[in-house]
Coordinates of C-alpha atoms in Angstrom, one line a residue:
M1 CA 0.0 0.0 0.0
N2 CA 1.6 3.3 -1.1
T3 CA 2.0 6.4 1.0
S4 CA -0.9 8.4 -0.7
T5 CA -3.3 5.5 -0.1
M6 CA -2.3 5.4 3.6
E7 CA -2.7 9.1 3.9
L8 CA -6.2 8.9 2.3
I9 CA -7.2 6.1 4.7
R10 CA -6.0 8.2 7.7
G11 CA -7.9 11.2 6.3
L12 CA -11.1 9.2 6.0
I13 CA -10.8 7.8 9.5
K14 CA -10.3 11.3 10.8
L15 CA -13.3 12.5 8.8
A16 CA -15.5 9.8 10.3
R17 CA -14.6 11.1 13.8
P18 CA -14.6 7.7 15.6
H19 CA -13.8 9.4 18.9
Q20 CA -17.3 10.9 18.8
Y21 CA -18.8 7.4 19.0
L22 CA -18.7 7.8 22.8
K23 CA -21.9 9.9 22.4
N24 CA -23.7 6.8 21.1
L25 CA -23.2 5.0 24.4
F26 CA -26.5 6.7 25.3
V27 CA -28.0 4.0 23.1
L28 CA -27.0 1.4 25.7
L29 CA -28.6 3.2 28.7
P30 CA -32.1 1.6 28.3
L31 CA -30.4 -1.9 28.3
F32 CA -28.5 -1.1 31.5
F33 CA -31.4 0.4 33.4
G34 CA -34.0 -1.9 31.9
W35 CA -32.5 -5.0 33.5
K36 CA -31.6 -6.6 30.2
L37 CA -27.8 -7.1 30.6
G38 CA -28.4 -10.8 30.9
D39 CA -30.7 -11.1 27.9
A40 CA -28.5 -12.0 24.9
A41 CA -31.1 -10.9 22.3
S42 CA -31.4 -7.5 23.9
V43 CA -27.7 -7.1 24.2
W44 CA -27.2 -8.0 20.6
G45 CA -29.9 -5.7 19.5
S46 CA -28.5 -2.8 21.5
L47 CA -25.0 -3.4 20.1
M48 CA -26.4 -3.5 16.6
A49 CA -28.2 -0.2 17.2
F50 CA -25.0 1.3 18.6
G51 CA -23.2 0.3 15.4
V52 CA -25.9 1.7 13.1
F53 CA -25.7 5.0 15.0
C54 CA -22.0 5.1 14.8
L55 CA -22.2 4.7 11.0
T56 CA -25.0 7.3 10.8
A57 CA -23.1 9.8 12.9
S58 CA -20.0 9.5 10.7
A59 CA -22.1 10.1 7.6
V60 CA -23.6 13.2 9.3
Y61 CA -20.1 14.5 10.2
V62 CA -18.9 14.0 6.6
F63 CA -21.9 15.9 5.3
N64 CA -21.4 18.7 7.8
D65 CA -17.7 19.0 6.9
L66 CA -18.6 19.1 3.2
R67 CA -21.0 22.0 3.9
D68 CA -18.6 23.8 6.2
A69 CA -15.3 23.4 4.4
A70 CA -15.0 27.1 3.5
D71 CA -15.7 28.2 7.1
D72 CA -13.6 25.5 8.6
R73 CA -10.5 26.9 6.8
K74 CA -11.0 30.1 8.8
H75 CA -11.1 28.3 12.2
P76 CA -7.9 27.9 14.3
T77 CA -8.4 24.2 14.8
K78 CA -11.1 23.1 12.3
K79 CA -8.8 24.1 9.4
N80 CA -7.0 20.9 10.0
R81 CA -10.1 18.8 9.2
P82 CA -9.5 16.4 6.2
I83 CA -11.7 18.2 3.7
A84 CA -10.8 21.8 4.8
S85 CA -7.1 20.9 4.7
G86 CA -7.3 19.1 1.4
A87 CA -6.3 15.7 2.8
V88 CA -9.6 14.3 1.4
S89 CA -11.1 15.7 -1.8
T90 CA -14.7 16.6 -2.1
A91 CA -15.4 13.7 -4.5
Q92 CA -13.8 11.2 -2.2
A93 CA -15.8 12.6 0.8
W94 CA -19.1 12.2 -1.1
V95 CA -18.2 8.6 -2.0
F96 CA -17.3 7.9 1.7
L97 CA -20.6 9.6 2.8
A98 CA -22.6 7.3 0.4
A99 CA -20.8 4.2 1.7
L100 CA -21.4 5.1 5.4
A101 CA -25.1 6.1 4.9
G102 CA -25.8 3.1 2.7
T103 CA -24.3 0.6 5.1
A104 CA -26.2 2.2 8.0
L105 CA -29.5 2.0 6.1
A106 CA -28.8 -1.6 5.0
L107 CA -28.2 -2.7 8.6
T108 CA -31.1 -0.9 10.1
P109 CA -33.8 -3.5 9.2
L110 CA -31.6 -6.1 11.0
V111 CA -32.0 -4.3 14.3
P112 CA -34.9 -5.5 16.5
G113 CA -37.7 -3.0 17.1
R114 CA -40.3 -1.8 14.7
A115 CA -39.7 1.8 15.6
F116 CA -35.9 1.7 15.1
P117 CA -35.9 2.5 11.3
G118 CA -38.1 5.5 11.8
I119 CA -35.8 6.7 14.7
V120 CA -32.7 6.4 12.5
L121 CA -34.4 8.4 9.7
A122 CA -35.5 11.0 12.1
Y123 CA -31.9 11.3 13.4
M124 CA -30.6 11.6 9.9
G125 CA -33.3 14.2 9.0
I126 CA -32.6 16.4 12.0
N127 CA -28.9 16.4 11.5
V128 CA -29.2 17.1 7.7
A129 CA -31.5 20.1 8.6
Y130 CA -29.0 21.2 11.2
S131 CA -26.1 21.1 8.7
L132 CA -28.2 22.9 6.0
G133 CA -28.9 25.9 8.2
V134 CA -30.7 25.2 11.4
K135 CA -27.4 25.4 13.3
H136 CA -27.4 29.1 12.5
A137 CA -30.5 29.7 14.6
A138 CA -29.7 30.4 18.2
I139 CA -31.5 28.1 20.7
V140 CA -32.9 26.0 17.9
D141 CA -29.4 24.7 17.3
L142 CA -29.1 23.5 20.9
M143 CA -32.6 22.0 20.8
C144 CA -31.6 19.9 17.7
I145 CA -28.5 18.6 19.5
A146 CA -30.4 17.7 22.5
I147 CA -33.1 15.9 20.5
G148 CA -30.4 13.9 18.8
F149 CA -29.4 12.5 22.2
V150 CA -32.9 11.7 23.1
L151 CA -33.4 9.8 19.8
R152 CA -30.4 7.7 20.8
I153 CA -32.3 6.8 24.0
F154 CA -35.4 5.8 22.1
A155 CA -33.3 3.9 19.6
G156 CA -31.7 1.9 22.4
G157 CA -35.1 1.2 23.9
A158 CA -36.5 0.0 20.6
A159 CA -33.6 -2.3 20.0
S160 CA -33.7 -3.8 23.5
G161 CA -37.5 -4.0 23.7
I162 CA -37.6 -1.5 26.6
T163 CA -39.8 1.6 26.8
P164 CA -37.5 4.4 28.2
S165 CA -38.8 6.1 31.3
H166 CA -39.7 9.8 31.3
W167 CA -36.9 10.3 33.7
I168 CA -34.1 9.1 31.4
V169 CA -35.5 11.0 28.5
I170 CA -35.8 14.3 30.5
M171 CA -32.3 14.0 32.0
T172 CA -30.7 13.1 28.7
F173 CA -32.3 16.2 27.1
L174 CA -31.2 18.5 29.9
L175 CA -27.7 17.1 30.0
A176 CA -27.3 17.5 26.3
L177 CA -28.5 21.1 26.5
F178 CA -25.9 21.7 29.3
L179 CA -23.1 20.3 27.2
G180 CA -24.3 22.2 24.1
L181 CA -24.2 25.5 26.0
A182 CA -20.7 24.8 27.2
K183 CA -19.6 24.3 23.6
R184 CA -21.3 27.6 22.6
R185 CA -19.4 29.3 25.4
D186 CA -16.2 28.1 24.0
D187 CA -17.2 29.3 20.5
L188 CA -17.9 32.7 22.0
L189 CA -14.4 32.9 23.5
L190 CA -12.9 32.0 20.1
A191 CA -15.1 34.6 18.5
A192 CA -13.7 37.2 20.9
C193 CA -10.3 36.3 19.6
G194 CA -11.4 36.9 16.0
S195 CA -12.4 33.3 15.0
R196 CA -16.2 33.8 14.5
T197 CA -17.4 30.9 12.3
R198 CA -20.9 30.3 13.7
K199 CA -23.7 32.7 12.7
C200 CA -25.8 31.5 15.6
L201 CA -23.4 33.2 18.0
D202 CA -25.2 36.5 17.2
G203 CA -28.0 35.2 19.4
Y204 CA -25.7 34.3 22.4
S205 CA -23.5 36.2 24.8
L206 CA -21.1 35.0 27.5
E207 CA -23.4 36.3 30.2
Y208 CA -26.5 34.6 28.7
V209 CA -24.8 31.3 28.1
S210 CA -23.1 31.2 31.5
L211 CA -26.4 31.9 33.2
C212 CA -28.2 29.2 31.2
M213 CA -25.4 26.7 32.0
A214 CA -25.8 27.4 35.8
V215 CA -29.5 27.0 35.6
M216 CA -29.2 23.8 33.5
A217 CA -26.6 22.3 35.8
G218 CA -28.9 22.8 38.8
V219 CA -31.9 21.4 37.0
V220 CA -29.9 18.3 35.9
I221 CA -28.7 17.6 39.5
V222 CA -32.2 18.1 41.0
S223 CA -33.8 16.0 38.3
Y224 CA -31.4 13.2 39.0
I225 CA -31.9 13.3 42.8
L226 CA -35.7 13.3 42.3
Y227 CA -35.3 10.3 39.9
T228 CA -33.4 8.3 42.5
L229 CA -36.0 9.2 45.2
S230 CA -39.0 8.5 43.1
P231 CA -41.3 5.8 44.6
D232 CA -41.9 4.4 41.1
V233 CA -38.1 4.1 40.5
M234 CA -37.5 2.5 43.8
A235 CA -40.3 0.0 43.3
K236 CA -39.1 -0.8 39.8
H237 CA -35.5 -1.5 40.8
G238 CA -36.3 -3.0 44.2
T239 CA -33.9 -0.7 46.0
D240 CA -33.9 2.7 47.8
Q241 CA -30.1 3.1 47.6
L242 CA -29.8 4.6 44.1
Y243 CA -29.7 8.1 45.7
L244 CA -26.1 7.3 46.7
T245 CA -25.0 7.7 43.1
S246 CA -26.0 11.3 43.2
L247 CA -22.6 12.0 44.7
W248 CA -20.9 11.2 41.4
V249 CA -23.4 13.3 39.4
V250 CA -22.8 16.3 41.5
A251 CA -19.0 15.9 41.3
G252 CA -19.1 15.4 37.5
M253 CA -21.2 18.5 37.0
L254 CA -19.0 20.7 39.2
R255 CA -15.9 19.5 37.4
Y256 CA -17.4 20.2 34.0
M257 CA -18.4 23.7 35.2
Q258 CA -14.7 24.1 36.4
I259 CA -13.4 23.0 33.0
T260 CA -15.8 25.5 31.3
F261 CA -15.5 28.6 33.5
V262 CA -12.0 28.2 35.0
E263 CA -10.1 26.4 32.3
S264 CA -12.1 27.5 29.3
R265 CA -11.7 24.3 27.3
S266 CA -15.2 22.9 26.9
G267 CA -15.3 23.2 23.1
S268 CA -15.6 19.4 22.7
P269 CA -17.4 17.3 25.3
T270 CA -15.9 14.1 23.8
Q271 CA -12.4 15.5 24.1
V272 CA -13.1 16.4 27.7
L273 CA -14.2 12.9 28.4
L274 CA -11.1 11.4 26.7
R275 CA -8.6 13.7 28.3
D276 CA -9.8 14.6 31.8
P277 CA -9.0 12.0 34.4
F278 CA -11.4 13.4 37.0
I279 CA -14.3 13.1 34.6
Q280 CA -13.3 9.6 33.7
V281 CA -13.0 8.5 37.3
V282 CA -16.4 10.0 38.2
I283 CA -18.2 8.4 35.3
G284 CA -16.5 5.1 36.1
L285 CA -17.5 5.3 39.7
W286 CA -21.1 6.2 38.7
V287 CA -21.4 3.2 36.4
A288 CA -19.8 0.9 39.0
S289 CA -22.0 2.1 41.8
C290 CA -25.2 1.9 39.7
Y291 CA -24.2 -1.7 38.6
L292 CA -23.5 -2.7 42.2
I293 CA -26.8 -1.2 43.5
L294 CA -29.0 -2.5 40.7
Y295 CA -27.5 -5.9 40.0
V296 CA -25.5 -7.0 43.0
F297 CA -26.4 -5.6 46.4
K298 CA -30.2 -5.5 46.1

């Protein structure tokens, strides 16, 4: 394999943004909280759904990069993206996009759940609309991002045969809004330095975004605590100890606020997760404590 081919492959992998697949772990939450970890069919269906969403997300990223190539070249970091930098040509990117989307659509009927194909199409539609111009409308852009996360929850529920509770839907939506606001705050800081590449920033200010983040952080924490203390939730899981996991949620939210307001590096939630040991430990402890409470020490 010659050097140019290897460089193209590296460019295509970078274009697909596999590190962003961490977001698709939300697809597995209904499986975890729906008591289906021991059900092979549900596990397989959820993993298939996760794979389809990874392919779909990559196709969306390619489409977005094709649309934004000109603007990305003006951004201090996005200028290094494969299409913007010229590592992958426009024609190659379109072929790659077709392959990703085609494979995702071909695998979709194989995933259990009658609603799953419709959810995938809805996810594609929202993201295409986002790339075509919705992302330039302040507030609406954040709503689209948050709905995308909620659709992941519904997809995981359809694939595993579980109806997601209103609690998990609400908290996912609120958390996604919080993370989206943190990203917009980072964009505003870049804009203040002369790197203004998002038209929607005209509808935001640092004061407004910071206030919204503070409100959203409080709402997320209170919602989670109410969830753990809900009589219905305690009856469903057969334990009243789930409230103990609130410790990790509070710690995680405080750390993310610190990263945003003190360190000013919340531009990519995925990169924060991959690079911040504190966040990694807190999430690991939250998952471990939830597993022990729900599956072991009942």
